[in-house]
mmCIF file of C-alpha atoms in Angstrom:
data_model
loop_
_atom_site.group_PDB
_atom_site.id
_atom_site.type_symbol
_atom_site.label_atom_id
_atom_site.label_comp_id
_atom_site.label_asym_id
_atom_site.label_seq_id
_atom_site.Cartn_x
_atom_site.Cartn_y
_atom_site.Cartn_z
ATOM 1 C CA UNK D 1 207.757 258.683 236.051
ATOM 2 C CA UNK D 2 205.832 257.897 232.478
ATOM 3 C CA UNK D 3 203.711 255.122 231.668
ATOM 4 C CA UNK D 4 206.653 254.108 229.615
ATOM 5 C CA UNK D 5 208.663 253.482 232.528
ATOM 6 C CA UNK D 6 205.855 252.028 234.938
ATOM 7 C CA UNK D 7 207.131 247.908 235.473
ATOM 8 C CA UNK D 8 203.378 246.325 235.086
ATOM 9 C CA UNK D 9 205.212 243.106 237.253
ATOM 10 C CA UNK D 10 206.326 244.978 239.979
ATOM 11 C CA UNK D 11 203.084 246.663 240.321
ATOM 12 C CA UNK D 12 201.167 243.727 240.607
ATOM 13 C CA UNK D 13 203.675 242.082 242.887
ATOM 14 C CA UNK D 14 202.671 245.034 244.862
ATOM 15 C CA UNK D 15 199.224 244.793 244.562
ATOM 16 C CA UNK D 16 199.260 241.040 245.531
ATOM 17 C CA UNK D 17 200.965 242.043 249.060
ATOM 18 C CA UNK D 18 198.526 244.617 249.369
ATOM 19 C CA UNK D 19 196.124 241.971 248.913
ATOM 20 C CA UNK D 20 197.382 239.491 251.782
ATOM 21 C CA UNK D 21 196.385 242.416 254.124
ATOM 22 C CA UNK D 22 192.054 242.336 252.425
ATOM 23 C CA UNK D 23 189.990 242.561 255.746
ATOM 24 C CA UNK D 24 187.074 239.901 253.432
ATOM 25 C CA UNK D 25 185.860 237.385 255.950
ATOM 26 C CA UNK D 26 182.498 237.956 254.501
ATOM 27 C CA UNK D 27 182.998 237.450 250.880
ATOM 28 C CA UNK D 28 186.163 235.439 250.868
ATOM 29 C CA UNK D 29 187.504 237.618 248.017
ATOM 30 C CA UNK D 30 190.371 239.344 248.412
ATOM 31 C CA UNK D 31 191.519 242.441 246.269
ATOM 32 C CA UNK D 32 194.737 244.535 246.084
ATOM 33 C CA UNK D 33 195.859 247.740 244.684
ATOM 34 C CA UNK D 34 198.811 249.443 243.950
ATOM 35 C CA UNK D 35 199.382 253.247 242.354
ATOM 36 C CA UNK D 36 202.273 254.086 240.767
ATOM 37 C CA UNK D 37 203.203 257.850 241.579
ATOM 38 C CA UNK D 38 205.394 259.980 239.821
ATOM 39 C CA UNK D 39 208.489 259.419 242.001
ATOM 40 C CA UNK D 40 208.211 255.963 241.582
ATOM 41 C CA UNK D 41 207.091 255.433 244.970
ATOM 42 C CA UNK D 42 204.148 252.696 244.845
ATOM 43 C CA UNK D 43 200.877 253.239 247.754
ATOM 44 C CA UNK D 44 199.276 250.340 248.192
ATOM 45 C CA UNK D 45 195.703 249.403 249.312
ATOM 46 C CA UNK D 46 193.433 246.068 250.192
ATOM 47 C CA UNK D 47 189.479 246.134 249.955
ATOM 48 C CA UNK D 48 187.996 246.293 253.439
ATOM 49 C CA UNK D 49 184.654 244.811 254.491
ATOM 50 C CA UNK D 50 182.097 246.080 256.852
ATOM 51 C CA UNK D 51 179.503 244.104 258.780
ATOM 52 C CA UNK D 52 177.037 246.434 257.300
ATOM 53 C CA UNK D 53 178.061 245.474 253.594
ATOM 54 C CA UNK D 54 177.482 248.496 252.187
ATOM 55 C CA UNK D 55 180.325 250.568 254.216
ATOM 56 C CA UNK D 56 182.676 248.258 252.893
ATOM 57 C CA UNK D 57 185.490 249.536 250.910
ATOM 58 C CA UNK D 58 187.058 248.376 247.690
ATOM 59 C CA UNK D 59 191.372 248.043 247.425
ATOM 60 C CA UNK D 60 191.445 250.551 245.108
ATOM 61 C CA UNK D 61 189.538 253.211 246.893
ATOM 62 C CA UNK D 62 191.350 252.765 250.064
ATOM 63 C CA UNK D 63 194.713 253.508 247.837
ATOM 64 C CA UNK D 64 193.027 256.047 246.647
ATOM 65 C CA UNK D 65 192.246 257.899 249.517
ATOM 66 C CA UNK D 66 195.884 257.081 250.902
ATOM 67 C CA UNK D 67 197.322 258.622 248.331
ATOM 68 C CA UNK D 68 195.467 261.583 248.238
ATOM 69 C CA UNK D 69 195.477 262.003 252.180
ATOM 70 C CA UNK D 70 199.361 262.490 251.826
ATOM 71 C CA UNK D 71 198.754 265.293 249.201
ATOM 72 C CA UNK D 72 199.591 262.822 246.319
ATOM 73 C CA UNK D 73 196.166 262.426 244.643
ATOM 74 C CA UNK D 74 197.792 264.091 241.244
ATOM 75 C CA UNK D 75 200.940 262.673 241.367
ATOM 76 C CA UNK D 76 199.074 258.594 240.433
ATOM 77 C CA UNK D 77 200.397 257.261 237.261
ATOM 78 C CA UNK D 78 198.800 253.867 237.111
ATOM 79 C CA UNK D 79 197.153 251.537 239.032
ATOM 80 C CA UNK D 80 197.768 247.418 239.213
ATOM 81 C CA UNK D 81 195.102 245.373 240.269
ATOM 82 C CA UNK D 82 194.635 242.035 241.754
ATOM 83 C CA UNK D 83 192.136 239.601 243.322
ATOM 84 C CA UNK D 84 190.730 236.408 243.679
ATOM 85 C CA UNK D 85 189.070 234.101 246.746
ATOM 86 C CA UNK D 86 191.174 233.837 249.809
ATOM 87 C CA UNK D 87 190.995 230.110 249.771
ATOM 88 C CA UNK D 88 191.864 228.898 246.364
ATOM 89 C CA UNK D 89 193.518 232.075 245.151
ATOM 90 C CA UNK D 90 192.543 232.620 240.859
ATOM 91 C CA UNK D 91 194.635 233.658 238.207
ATOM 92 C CA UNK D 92 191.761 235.266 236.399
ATOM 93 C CA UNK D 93 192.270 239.051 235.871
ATOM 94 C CA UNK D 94 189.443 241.434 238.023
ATOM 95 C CA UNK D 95 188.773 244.666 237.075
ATOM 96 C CA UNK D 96 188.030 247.964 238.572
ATOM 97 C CA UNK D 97 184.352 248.070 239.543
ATOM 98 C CA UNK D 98 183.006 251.384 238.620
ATOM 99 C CA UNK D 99 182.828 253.277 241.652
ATOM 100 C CA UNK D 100 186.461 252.482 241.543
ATOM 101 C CA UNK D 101 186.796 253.599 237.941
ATOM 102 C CA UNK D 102 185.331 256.660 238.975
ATOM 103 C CA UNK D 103 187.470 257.176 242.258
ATOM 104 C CA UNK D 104 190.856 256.486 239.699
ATOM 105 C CA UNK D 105 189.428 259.340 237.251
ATOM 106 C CA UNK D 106 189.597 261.385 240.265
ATOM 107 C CA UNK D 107 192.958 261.119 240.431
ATOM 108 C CA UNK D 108 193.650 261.558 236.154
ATOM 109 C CA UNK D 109 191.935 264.518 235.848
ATOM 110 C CA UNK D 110 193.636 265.896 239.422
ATOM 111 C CA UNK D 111 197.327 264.912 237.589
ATOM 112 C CA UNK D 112 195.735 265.742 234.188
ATOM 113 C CA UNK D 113 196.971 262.396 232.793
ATOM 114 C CA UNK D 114 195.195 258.963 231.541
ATOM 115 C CA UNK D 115 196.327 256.293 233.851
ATOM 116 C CA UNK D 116 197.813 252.830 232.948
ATOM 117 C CA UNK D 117 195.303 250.107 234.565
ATOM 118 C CA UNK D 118 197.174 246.556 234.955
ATOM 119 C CA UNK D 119 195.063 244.028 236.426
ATOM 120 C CA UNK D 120 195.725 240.315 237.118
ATOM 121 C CA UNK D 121 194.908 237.437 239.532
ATOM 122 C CA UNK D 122 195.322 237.180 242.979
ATOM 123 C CA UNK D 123 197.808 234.230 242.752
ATOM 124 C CA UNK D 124 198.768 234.208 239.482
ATOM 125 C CA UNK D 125 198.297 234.702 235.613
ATOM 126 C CA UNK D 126 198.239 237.422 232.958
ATOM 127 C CA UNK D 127 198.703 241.031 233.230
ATOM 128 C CA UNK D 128 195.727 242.841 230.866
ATOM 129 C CA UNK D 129 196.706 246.344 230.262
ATOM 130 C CA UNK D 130 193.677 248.883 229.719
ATOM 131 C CA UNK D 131 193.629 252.748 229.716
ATOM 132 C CA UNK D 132 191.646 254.304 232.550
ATOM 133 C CA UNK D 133 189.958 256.362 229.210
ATOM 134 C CA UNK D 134 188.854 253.252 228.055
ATOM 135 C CA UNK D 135 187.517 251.362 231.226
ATOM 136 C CA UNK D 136 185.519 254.368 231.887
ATOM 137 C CA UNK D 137 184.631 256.266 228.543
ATOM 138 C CA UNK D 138 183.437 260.140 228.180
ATOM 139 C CA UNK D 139 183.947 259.923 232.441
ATOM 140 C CA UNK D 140 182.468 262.829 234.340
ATOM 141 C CA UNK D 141 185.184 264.582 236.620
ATOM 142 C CA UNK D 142 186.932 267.761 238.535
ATOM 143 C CA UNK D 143 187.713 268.996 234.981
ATOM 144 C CA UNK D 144 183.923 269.268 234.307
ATOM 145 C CA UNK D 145 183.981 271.343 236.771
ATOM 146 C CA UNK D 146 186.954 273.707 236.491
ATOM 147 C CA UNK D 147 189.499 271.760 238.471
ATOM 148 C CA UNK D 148 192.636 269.319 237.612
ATOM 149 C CA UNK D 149 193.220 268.318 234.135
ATOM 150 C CA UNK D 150 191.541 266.557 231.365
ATOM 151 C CA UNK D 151 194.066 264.257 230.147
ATOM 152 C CA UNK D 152 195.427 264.910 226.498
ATOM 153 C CA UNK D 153 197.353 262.480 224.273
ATOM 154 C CA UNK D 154 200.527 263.968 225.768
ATOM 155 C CA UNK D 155 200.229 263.511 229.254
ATOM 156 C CA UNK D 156 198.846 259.655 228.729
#
């Protein structure tokens, strides 16, 4: 699967049932994520909050750390986002926070490509498109360190 061929609608559809499962009863706000992976397959995850706020754990982390605990951590393509309050819903798009945008250039540089980012509202509105480059510019990473890919023109 390409970028080309990712459907930014279904991914967000995805992301939004991800969403309905957000463990948020302290903030309300509930966030979903969805990867795209090379076979087309879509792994899905909701933001998780702790009692202890700061063990809590953001939707696309916990995708994240799905995929990569089935052996998949290369194989993301791009990543749909959604969220909004529990009660009330929103239609304004939320972006990856940047722990988050650090955690997804974990996966680029594993699968050596720059990943599509949709993001949209939790109930509802416009799908931005970004580039994981751009969210997260000049982004330190495994191939800093010898490991994965840097992503080229090519491979985005």
């Amino acid at each position: 699967m390409t970028n080309a061929s990712i459907d930014p609608e279904l991914l967000i559809a995805a992301a939004r049932t991800a969403a309905e499962h957000a463990h948020a009863p302290y903030s309300g706000f509930a966030v979903g994520a969805a990867l795209a992976m090379t076979d087309g397959s879509i792994v899905t995850g909701s933001n998780f909050e702790n009692a202890s706020y700061g063990l809590s754990l953001c939707a696309e982390t916990v995708a994240t750390a799905k995929a990569s605990s089935e052996g998949r951590l290369g194989q993301v393509v791009a990543v749909g986002i959604v969220g909004g309050m529990i009660t009330g819903g929103g239609t304004a798009p939320i972006r990856p926070c940047g722990r988050c945008r650090q955690v997804l250039n974990e996966a680029a540089q594993m699968g050596g490509r720059d990943l599509a980012v949709y993001c949209s509202g939790l109930t509802g509105g416009a799908i931005e498109q970004h580039r994981l480059s751009d969210l997260l510019p000049h982004a330190f990473g495994p191939a800093d360190l010898g490991i994965g890919l840097a992503p080229t023109a090519e491979q985005s």
